[in-house]
mmCIF file of C-alpha atoms and ligand atoms in Angstrom:
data_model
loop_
_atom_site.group_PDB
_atom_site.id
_atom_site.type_symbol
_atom_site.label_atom_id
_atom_site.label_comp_id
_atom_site.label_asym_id
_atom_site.label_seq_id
_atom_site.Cartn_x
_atom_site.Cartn_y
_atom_site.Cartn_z
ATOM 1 C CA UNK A 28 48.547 6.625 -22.712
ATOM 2 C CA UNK A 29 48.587 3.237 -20.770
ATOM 3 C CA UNK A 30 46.598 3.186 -17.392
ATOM 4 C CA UNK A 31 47.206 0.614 -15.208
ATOM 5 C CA UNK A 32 44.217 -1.778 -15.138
ATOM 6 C CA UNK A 33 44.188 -1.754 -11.247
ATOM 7 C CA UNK A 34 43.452 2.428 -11.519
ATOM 8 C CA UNK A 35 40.963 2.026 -14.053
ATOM 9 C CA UNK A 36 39.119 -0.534 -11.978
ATOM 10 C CA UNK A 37 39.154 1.715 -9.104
ATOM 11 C CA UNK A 38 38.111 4.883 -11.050
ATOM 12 C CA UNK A 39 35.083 3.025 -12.306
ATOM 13 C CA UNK A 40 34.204 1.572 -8.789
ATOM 14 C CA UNK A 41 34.494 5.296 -7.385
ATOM 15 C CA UNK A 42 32.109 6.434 -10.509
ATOM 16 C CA UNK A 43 29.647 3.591 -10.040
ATOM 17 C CA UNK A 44 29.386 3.968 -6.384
ATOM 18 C CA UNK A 45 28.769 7.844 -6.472
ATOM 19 C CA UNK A 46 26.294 7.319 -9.130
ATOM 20 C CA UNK A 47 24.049 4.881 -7.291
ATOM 21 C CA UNK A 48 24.406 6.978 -3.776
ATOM 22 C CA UNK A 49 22.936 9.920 -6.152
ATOM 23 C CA UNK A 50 20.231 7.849 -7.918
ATOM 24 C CA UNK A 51 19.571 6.212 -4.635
ATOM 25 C CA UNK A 52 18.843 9.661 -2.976
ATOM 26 C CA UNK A 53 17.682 11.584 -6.273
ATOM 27 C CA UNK A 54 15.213 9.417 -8.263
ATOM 28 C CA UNK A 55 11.793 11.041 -7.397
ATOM 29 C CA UNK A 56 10.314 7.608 -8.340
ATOM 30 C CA UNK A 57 8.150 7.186 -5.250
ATOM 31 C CA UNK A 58 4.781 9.819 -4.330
ATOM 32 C CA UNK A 59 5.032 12.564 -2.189
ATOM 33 C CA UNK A 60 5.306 10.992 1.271
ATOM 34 C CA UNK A 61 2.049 12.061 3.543
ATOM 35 C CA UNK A 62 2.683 10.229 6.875
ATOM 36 C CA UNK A 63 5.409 10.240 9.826
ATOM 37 C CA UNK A 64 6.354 6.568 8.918
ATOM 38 C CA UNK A 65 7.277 7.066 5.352
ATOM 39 C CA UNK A 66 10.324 8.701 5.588
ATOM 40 C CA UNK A 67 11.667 5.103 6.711
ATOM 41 C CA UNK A 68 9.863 3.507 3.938
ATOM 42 C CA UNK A 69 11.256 5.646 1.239
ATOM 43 C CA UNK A 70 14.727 5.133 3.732
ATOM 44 C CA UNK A 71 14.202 1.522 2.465
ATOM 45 C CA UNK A 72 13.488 1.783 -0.869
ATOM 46 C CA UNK A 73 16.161 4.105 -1.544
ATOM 47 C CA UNK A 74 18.848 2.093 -0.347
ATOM 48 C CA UNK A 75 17.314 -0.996 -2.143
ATOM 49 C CA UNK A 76 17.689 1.361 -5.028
ATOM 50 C CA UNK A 77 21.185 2.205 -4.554
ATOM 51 C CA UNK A 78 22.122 -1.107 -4.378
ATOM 52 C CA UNK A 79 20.241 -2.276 -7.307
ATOM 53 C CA UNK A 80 22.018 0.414 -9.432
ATOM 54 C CA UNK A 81 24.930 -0.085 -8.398
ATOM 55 C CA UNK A 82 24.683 -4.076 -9.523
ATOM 56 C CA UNK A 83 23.069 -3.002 -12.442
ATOM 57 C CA UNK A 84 25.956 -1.147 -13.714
ATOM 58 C CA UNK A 85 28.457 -3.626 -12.562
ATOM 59 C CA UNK A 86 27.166 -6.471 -13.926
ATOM 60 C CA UNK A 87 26.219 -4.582 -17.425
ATOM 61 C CA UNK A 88 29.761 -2.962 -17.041
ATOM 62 C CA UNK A 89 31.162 -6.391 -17.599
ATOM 63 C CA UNK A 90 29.088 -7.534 -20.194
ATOM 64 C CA UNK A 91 29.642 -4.933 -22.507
ATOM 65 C CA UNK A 92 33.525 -4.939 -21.817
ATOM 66 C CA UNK A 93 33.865 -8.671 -22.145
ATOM 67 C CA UNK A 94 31.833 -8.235 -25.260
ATOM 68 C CA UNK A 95 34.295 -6.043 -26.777
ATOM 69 C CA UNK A 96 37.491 -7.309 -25.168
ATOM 70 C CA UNK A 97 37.016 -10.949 -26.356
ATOM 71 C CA UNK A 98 35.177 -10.841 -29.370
ATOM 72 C CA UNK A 99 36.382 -12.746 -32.443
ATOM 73 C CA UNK A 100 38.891 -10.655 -34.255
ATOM 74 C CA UNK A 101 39.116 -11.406 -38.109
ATOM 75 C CA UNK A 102 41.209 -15.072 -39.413
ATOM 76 C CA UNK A 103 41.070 -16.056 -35.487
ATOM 77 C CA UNK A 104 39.843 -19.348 -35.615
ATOM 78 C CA UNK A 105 40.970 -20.687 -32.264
ATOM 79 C CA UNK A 106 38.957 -22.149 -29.380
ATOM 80 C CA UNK A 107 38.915 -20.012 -26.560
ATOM 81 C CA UNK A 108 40.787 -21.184 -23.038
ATOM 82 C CA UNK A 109 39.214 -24.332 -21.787
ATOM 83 C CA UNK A 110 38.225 -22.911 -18.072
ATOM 84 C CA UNK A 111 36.702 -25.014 -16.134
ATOM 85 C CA UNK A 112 35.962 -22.710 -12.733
ATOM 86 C CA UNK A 113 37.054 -20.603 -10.544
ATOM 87 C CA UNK A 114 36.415 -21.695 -7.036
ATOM 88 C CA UNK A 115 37.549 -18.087 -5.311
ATOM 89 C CA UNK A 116 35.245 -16.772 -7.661
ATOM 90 C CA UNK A 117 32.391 -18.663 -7.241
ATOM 91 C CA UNK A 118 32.901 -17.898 -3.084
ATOM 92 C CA UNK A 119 32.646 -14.232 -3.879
ATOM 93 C CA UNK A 120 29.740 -14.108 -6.178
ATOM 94 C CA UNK A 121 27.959 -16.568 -3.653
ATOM 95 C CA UNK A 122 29.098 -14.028 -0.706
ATOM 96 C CA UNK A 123 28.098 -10.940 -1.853
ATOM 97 C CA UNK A 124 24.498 -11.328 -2.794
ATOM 98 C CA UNK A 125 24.355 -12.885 0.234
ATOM 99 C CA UNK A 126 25.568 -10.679 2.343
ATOM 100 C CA UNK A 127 23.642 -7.945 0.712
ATOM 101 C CA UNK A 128 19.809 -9.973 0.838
ATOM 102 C CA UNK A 129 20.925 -10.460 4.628
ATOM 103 C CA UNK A 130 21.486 -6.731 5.268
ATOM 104 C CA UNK A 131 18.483 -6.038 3.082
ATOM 105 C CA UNK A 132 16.284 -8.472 5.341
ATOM 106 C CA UNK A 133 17.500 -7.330 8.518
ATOM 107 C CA UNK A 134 16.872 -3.697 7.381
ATOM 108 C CA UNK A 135 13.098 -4.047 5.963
ATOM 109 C CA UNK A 136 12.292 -6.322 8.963
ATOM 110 C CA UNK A 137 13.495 -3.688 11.503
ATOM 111 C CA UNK A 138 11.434 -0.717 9.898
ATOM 112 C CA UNK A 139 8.483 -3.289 9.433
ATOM 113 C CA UNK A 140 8.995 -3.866 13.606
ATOM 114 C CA UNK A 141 8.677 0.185 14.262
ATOM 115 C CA UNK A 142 5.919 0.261 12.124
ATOM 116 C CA UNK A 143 3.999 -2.152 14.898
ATOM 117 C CA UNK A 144 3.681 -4.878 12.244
ATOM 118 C CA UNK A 145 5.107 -7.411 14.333
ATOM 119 C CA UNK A 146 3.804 -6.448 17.833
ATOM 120 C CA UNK A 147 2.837 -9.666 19.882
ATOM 121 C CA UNK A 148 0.441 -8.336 21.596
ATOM 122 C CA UNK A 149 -1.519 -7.376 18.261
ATOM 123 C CA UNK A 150 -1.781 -10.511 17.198
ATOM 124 C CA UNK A 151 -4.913 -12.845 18.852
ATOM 125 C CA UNK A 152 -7.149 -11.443 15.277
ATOM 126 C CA UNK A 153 -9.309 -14.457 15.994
ATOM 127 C CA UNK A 154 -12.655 -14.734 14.923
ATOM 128 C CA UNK A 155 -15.614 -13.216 17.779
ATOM 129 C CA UNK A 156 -17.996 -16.088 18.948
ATOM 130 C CA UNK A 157 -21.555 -15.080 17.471
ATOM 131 C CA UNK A 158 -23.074 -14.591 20.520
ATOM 132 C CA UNK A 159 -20.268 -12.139 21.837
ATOM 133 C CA UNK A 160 -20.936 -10.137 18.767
ATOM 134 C CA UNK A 161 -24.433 -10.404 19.454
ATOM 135 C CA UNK A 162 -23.749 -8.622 22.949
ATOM 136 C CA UNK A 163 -22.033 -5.941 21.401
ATOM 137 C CA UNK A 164 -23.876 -2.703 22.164
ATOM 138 C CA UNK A 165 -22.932 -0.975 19.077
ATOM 139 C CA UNK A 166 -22.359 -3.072 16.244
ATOM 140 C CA UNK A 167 -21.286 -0.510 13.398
ATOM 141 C CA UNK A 168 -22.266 -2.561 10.659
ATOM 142 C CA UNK A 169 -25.388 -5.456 11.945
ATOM 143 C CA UNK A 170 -27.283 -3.826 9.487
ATOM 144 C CA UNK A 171 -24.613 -3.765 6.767
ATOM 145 C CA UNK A 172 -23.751 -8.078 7.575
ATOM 146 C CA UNK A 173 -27.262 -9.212 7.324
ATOM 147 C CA UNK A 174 -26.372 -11.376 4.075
ATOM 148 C CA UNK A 175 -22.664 -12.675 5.109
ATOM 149 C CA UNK A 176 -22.986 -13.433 9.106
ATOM 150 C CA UNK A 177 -22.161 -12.168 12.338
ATOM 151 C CA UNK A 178 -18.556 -12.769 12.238
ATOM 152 C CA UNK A 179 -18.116 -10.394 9.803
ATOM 153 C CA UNK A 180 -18.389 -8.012 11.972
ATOM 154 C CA UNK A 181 -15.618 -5.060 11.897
ATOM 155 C CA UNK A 182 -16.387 -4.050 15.542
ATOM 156 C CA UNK A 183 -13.584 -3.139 17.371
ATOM 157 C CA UNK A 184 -14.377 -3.078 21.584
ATOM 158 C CA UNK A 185 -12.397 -1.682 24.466
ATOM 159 C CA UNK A 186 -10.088 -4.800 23.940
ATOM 160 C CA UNK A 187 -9.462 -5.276 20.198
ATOM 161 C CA UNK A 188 -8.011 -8.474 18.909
ATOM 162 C CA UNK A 189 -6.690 -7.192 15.814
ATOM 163 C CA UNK A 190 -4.921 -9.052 13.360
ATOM 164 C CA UNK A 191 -1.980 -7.112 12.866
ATOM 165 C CA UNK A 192 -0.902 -3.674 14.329
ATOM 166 C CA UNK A 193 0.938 -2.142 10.666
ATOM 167 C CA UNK A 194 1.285 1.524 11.390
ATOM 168 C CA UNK A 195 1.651 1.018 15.336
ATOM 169 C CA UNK A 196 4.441 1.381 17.355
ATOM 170 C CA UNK A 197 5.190 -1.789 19.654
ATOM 171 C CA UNK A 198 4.491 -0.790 23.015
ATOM 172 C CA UNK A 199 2.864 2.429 21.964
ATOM 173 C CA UNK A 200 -0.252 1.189 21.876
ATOM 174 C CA UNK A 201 -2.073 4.386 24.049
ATOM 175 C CA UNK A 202 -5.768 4.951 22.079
ATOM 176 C CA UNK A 203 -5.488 6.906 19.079
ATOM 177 C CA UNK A 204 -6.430 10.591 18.779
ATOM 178 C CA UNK A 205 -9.488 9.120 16.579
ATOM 179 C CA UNK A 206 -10.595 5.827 15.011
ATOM 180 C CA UNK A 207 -12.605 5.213 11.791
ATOM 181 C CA UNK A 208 -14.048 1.416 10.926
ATOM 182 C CA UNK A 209 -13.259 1.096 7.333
ATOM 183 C CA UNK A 210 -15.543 -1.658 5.727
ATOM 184 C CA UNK A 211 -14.708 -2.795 2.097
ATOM 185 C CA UNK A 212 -17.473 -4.288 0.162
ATOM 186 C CA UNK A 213 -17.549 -4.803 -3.480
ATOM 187 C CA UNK A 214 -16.820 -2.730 -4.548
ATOM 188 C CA UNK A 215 -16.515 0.935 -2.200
ATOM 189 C CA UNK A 216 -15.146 1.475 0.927
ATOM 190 C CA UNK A 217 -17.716 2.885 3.410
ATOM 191 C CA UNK A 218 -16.093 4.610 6.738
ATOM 192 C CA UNK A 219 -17.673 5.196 9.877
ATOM 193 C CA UNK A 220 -16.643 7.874 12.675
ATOM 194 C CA UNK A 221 -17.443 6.569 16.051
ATOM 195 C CA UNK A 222 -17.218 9.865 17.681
ATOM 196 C CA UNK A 223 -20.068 11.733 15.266
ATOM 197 C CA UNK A 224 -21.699 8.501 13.843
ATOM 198 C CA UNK A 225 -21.246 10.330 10.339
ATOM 199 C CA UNK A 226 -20.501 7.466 7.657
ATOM 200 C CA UNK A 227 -19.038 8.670 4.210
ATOM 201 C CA UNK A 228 -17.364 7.322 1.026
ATOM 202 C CA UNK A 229 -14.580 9.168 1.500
ATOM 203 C CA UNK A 230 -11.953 8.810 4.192
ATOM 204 C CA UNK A 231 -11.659 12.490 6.024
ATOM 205 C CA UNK A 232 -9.067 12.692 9.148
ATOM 206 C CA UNK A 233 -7.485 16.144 10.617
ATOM 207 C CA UNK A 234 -3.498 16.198 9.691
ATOM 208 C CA UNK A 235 -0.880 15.742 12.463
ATOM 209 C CA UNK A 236 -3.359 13.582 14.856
ATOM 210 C CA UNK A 237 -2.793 9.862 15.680
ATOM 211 C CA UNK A 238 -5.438 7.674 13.812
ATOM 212 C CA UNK A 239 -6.180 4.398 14.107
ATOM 213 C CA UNK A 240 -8.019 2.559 11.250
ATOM 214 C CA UNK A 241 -9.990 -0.974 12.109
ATOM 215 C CA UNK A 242 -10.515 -2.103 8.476
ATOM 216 C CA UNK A 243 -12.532 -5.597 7.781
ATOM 217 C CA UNK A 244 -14.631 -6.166 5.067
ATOM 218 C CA UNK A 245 -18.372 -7.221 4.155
ATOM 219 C CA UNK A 246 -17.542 -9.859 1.315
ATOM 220 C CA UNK A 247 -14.031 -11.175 -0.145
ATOM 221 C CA UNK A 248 -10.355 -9.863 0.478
ATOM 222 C CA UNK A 249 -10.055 -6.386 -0.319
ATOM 223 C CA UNK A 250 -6.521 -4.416 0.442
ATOM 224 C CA UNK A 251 -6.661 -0.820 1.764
ATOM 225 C CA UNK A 252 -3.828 1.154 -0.027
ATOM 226 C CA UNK A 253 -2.895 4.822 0.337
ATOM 227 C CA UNK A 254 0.332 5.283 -1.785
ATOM 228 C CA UNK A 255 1.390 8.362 -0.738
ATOM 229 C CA UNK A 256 0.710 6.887 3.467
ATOM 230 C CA UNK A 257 3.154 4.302 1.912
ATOM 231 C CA UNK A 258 0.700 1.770 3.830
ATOM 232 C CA UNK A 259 -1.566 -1.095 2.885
ATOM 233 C CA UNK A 260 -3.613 -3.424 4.653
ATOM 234 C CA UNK A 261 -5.592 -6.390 4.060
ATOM 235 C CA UNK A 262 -9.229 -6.078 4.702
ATOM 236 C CA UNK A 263 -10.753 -9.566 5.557
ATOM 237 C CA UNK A 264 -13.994 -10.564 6.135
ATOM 238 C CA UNK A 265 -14.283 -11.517 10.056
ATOM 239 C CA UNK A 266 -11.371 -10.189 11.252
ATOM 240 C CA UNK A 267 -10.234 -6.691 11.930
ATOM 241 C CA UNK A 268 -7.177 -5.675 11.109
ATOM 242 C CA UNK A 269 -5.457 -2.062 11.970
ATOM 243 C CA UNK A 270 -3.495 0.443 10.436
ATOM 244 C CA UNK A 271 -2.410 3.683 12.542
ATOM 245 C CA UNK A 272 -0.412 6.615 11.746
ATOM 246 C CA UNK A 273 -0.307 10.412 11.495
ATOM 247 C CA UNK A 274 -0.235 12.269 8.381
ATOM 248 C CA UNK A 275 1.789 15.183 7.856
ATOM 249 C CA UNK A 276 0.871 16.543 4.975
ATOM 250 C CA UNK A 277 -2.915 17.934 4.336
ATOM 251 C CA UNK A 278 -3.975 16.821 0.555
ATOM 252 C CA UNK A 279 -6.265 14.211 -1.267
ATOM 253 C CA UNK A 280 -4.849 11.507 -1.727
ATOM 254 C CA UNK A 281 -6.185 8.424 -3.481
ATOM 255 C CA UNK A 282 -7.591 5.230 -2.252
ATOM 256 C CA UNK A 283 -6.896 1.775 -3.925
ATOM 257 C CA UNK A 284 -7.908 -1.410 -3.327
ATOM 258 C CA UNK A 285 -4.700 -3.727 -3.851
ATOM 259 C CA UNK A 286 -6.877 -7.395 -3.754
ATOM 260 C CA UNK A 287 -8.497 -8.523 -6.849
ATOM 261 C CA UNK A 288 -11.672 -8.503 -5.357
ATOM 262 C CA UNK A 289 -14.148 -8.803 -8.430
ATOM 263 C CA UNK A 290 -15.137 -8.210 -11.853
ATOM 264 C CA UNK A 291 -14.993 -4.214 -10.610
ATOM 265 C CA UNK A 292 -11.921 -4.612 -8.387
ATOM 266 C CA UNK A 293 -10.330 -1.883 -10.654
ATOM 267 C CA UNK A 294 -13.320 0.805 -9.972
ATOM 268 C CA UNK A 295 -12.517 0.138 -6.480
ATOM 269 C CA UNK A 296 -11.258 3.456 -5.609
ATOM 270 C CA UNK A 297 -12.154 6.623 -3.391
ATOM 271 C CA UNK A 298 -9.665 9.166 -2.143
ATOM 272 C CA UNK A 299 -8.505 9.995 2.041
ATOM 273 C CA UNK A 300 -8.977 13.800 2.531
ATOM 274 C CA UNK A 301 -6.298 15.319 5.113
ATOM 275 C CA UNK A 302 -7.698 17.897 6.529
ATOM 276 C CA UNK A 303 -6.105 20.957 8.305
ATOM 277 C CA UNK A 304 -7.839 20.756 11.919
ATOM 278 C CA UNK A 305 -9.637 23.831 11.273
ATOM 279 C CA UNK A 306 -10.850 22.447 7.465
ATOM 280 C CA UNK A 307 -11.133 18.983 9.648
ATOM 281 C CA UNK A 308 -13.874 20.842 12.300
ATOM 282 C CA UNK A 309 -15.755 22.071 9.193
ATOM 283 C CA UNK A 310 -16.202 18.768 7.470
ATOM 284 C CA UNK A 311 -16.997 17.485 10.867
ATOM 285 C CA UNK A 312 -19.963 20.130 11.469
ATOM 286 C CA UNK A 313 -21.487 19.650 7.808
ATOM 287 C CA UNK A 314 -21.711 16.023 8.650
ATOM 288 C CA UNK A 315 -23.394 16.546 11.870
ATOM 289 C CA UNK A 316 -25.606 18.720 9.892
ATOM 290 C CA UNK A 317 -26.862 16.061 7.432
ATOM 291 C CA UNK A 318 -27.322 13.368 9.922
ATOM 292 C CA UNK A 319 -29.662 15.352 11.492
ATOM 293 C CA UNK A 320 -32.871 14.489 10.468
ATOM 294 C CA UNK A 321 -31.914 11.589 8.464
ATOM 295 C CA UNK A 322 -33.362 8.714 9.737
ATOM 296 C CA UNK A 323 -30.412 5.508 8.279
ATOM 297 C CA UNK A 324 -27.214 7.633 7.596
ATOM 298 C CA UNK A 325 -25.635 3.682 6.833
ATOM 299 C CA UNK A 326 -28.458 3.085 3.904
ATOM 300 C CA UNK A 327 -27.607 6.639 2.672
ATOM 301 C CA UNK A 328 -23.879 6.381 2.332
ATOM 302 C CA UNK A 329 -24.464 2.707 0.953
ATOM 303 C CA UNK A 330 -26.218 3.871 -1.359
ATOM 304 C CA UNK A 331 -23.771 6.155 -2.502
ATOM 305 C CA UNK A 332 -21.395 4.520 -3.228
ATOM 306 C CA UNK A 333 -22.152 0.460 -3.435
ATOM 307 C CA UNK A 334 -22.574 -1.079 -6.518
ATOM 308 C CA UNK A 335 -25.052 -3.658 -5.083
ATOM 309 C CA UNK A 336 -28.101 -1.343 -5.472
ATOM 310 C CA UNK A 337 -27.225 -0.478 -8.881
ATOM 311 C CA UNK A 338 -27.443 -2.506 -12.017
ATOM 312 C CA UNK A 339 -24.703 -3.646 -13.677
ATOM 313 C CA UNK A 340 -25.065 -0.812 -16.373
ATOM 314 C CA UNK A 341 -25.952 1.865 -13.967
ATOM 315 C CA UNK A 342 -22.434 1.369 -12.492
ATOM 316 C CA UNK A 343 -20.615 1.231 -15.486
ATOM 317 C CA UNK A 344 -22.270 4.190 -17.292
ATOM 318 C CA UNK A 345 -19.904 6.716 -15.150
ATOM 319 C CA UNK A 346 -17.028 4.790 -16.278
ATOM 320 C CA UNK A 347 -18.116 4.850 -19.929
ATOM 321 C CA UNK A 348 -18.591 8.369 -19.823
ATOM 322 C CA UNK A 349 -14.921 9.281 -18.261
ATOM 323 C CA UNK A 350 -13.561 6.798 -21.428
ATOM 324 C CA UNK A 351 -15.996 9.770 -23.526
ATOM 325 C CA UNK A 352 -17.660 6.702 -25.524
ATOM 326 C CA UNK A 353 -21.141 6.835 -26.902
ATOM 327 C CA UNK A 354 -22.623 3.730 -25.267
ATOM 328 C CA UNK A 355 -25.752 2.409 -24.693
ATOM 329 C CA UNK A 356 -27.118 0.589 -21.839
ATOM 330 C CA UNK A 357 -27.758 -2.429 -24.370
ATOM 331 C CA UNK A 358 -23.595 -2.513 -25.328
ATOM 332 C CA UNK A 359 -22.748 -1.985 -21.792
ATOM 333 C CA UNK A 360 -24.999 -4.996 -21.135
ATOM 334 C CA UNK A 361 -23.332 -7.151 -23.978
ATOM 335 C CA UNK A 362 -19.578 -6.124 -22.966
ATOM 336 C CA UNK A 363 -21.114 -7.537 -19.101
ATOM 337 C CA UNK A 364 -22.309 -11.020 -20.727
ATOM 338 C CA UNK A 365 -19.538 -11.513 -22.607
HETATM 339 CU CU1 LIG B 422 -11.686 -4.650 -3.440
#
């Protein structure tokens, strides 16, 4: 049996290709995707995939083959062949990967363009004057800012000057079916709905509408991350920035922070609740329901969920309790000083 080398070669290119179209399409490594822009993210990662296989096995391939090809048979005590390089060579392993981090650049930029992350006209996020913000007739979070200053303010007017648009089509930029301010503090996120003036610790929107988040942040740099969205965005203090997008697939889904933002940074978690519309008009009515009567919704939710009126070992005893240890306040306390 004696295959030409040039066949073999070609066999094995066939093989290694097919394999890394399949892996790239079949590898059920990323969460299920919840919004309209994902498909192009997972688009993106896929193909990155693909290619990464496909190098993978090349470059192993040869390894292994050289390995057993050329190693030292028994009484051969020769040098091997004194070559010095191989300048057609060296052009086509220069080439390639460059040719394929070009392609691979050109690609990520254009999906990161659709997703409005490089819209011009999204991109004054400057900070407000003081006594603009001062003039603001609803200022979401005054009461939240008292410690950290007025430009700290998340508001987001008629005319936004957000940072960044990630989420929003250039162009596209009609008002969203429904905005929510997202504020990160350490270490919660708090939202507020405009429309109702409910606030909660949990993100709830309807599926299949068009919402716009304006996320900033009381403190320090905190990232608002929703895997399954397949979007993140940096929360920073006196500047809003944006996310917007429509989910298409009603679930819980969780909620990370993605900026070491403290000693708690990893606790830093809540979940986004898609609701069907009819769920969505529910959760909607309950929350009218509690904010009637209630005289500071904002110190309510705060309270809720921020860790700054607890004590250290009041937030940390939920935490000790889901790890199903026996600890007392006085080792919780030690484990803090330490
Ligand atoms: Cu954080």
């Amino acid at each position: 049996m004696n295959i030409p080398t040039t066949i073999l070669t070609l066999i094995a290119g066939v093989a290694i290709t097919l394999l890394s179209l399949w892996l790239g399409q079949n590898n059920h490594l990323l969460p299920i995707a919840a919004t309209d822009n994902a498909a192009s993210v997972d688009g993106l990662f896929n193909a990155m995939l693909a290619i990464s296989v496909g190098l993978f096995c090349l470059v192993q391939g040869l390894i292994v083959i050289a390995a057993i090809k050329f190693r030292q048979r028994p009484g051969d005590e020769t040098d091997g062949p004194p070559i010095h390089g191989n300048i057609p060579l060296e052009i086509l392993w220069t080439a390639i990967p460059a040719v394929l981090v070009l392609g691979i650049s050109v690609y990520s930029f254009e999906i990161y363009n659709q997703m409005g992350g490089l819209d011009p006209m999204n991109h004054s996020g400057h900070i407000k004057p003081a006594a603009q913000i001062a003039m603001q007739p609803e200022s979401m979070t005054s009461g939240l800012l008292a410690a950290s200053g007025p430009e700290a303010s998340g508001d987001a007017a008629p005319q936004p000057n957000f940072a960044a648009g990630v989420g929003a089509k250039p162009g596209e930029m009609a008002p969203a079916d429904m905005t929510v301010k997202v504020m990160g503090l350490q270490y919660a996120w708090l939202f507020t709905y405009p429309d109702t003036g409910a606030i909660s610790g949990e993100l709830h929107i309807p599926v299949g509408k068009d919402i716009e988040l304006d996320i900033s942040a009381q403190d320090v740099l905190h990232a608002f991350w929703v895997p399954q969205f397949r979007l993140k965005q940096d929360a920073i203090p006196g500047k809003t920035t944006q996310l917007r997008f429509v989910t298409s697939v009603p679930g819980t889904y969780p909620i990370v922070c993605a900026e070491l933002c403290g000693s708690y940074h990893g606790a830093m978690r809540t979940q986004v609740i898609v609701h069907t519309p009819e769920d969505y008009e529910l959760w909607q009515q309950s929350q009218l329901a509690l904010l009637e009567g209630v005289g500071d919704p904002q110190a309510i939710a705060l309270a809720s969920v921020s860790a700054a009126s607890k004590t250290d070992s009041e937030f940390l005893e939920p935490f000790a309790e889901a790890m199903s240890m026996d600890m007392t306040p006085e080792m919780i306390h030690q484990i803090h000083a330490s």
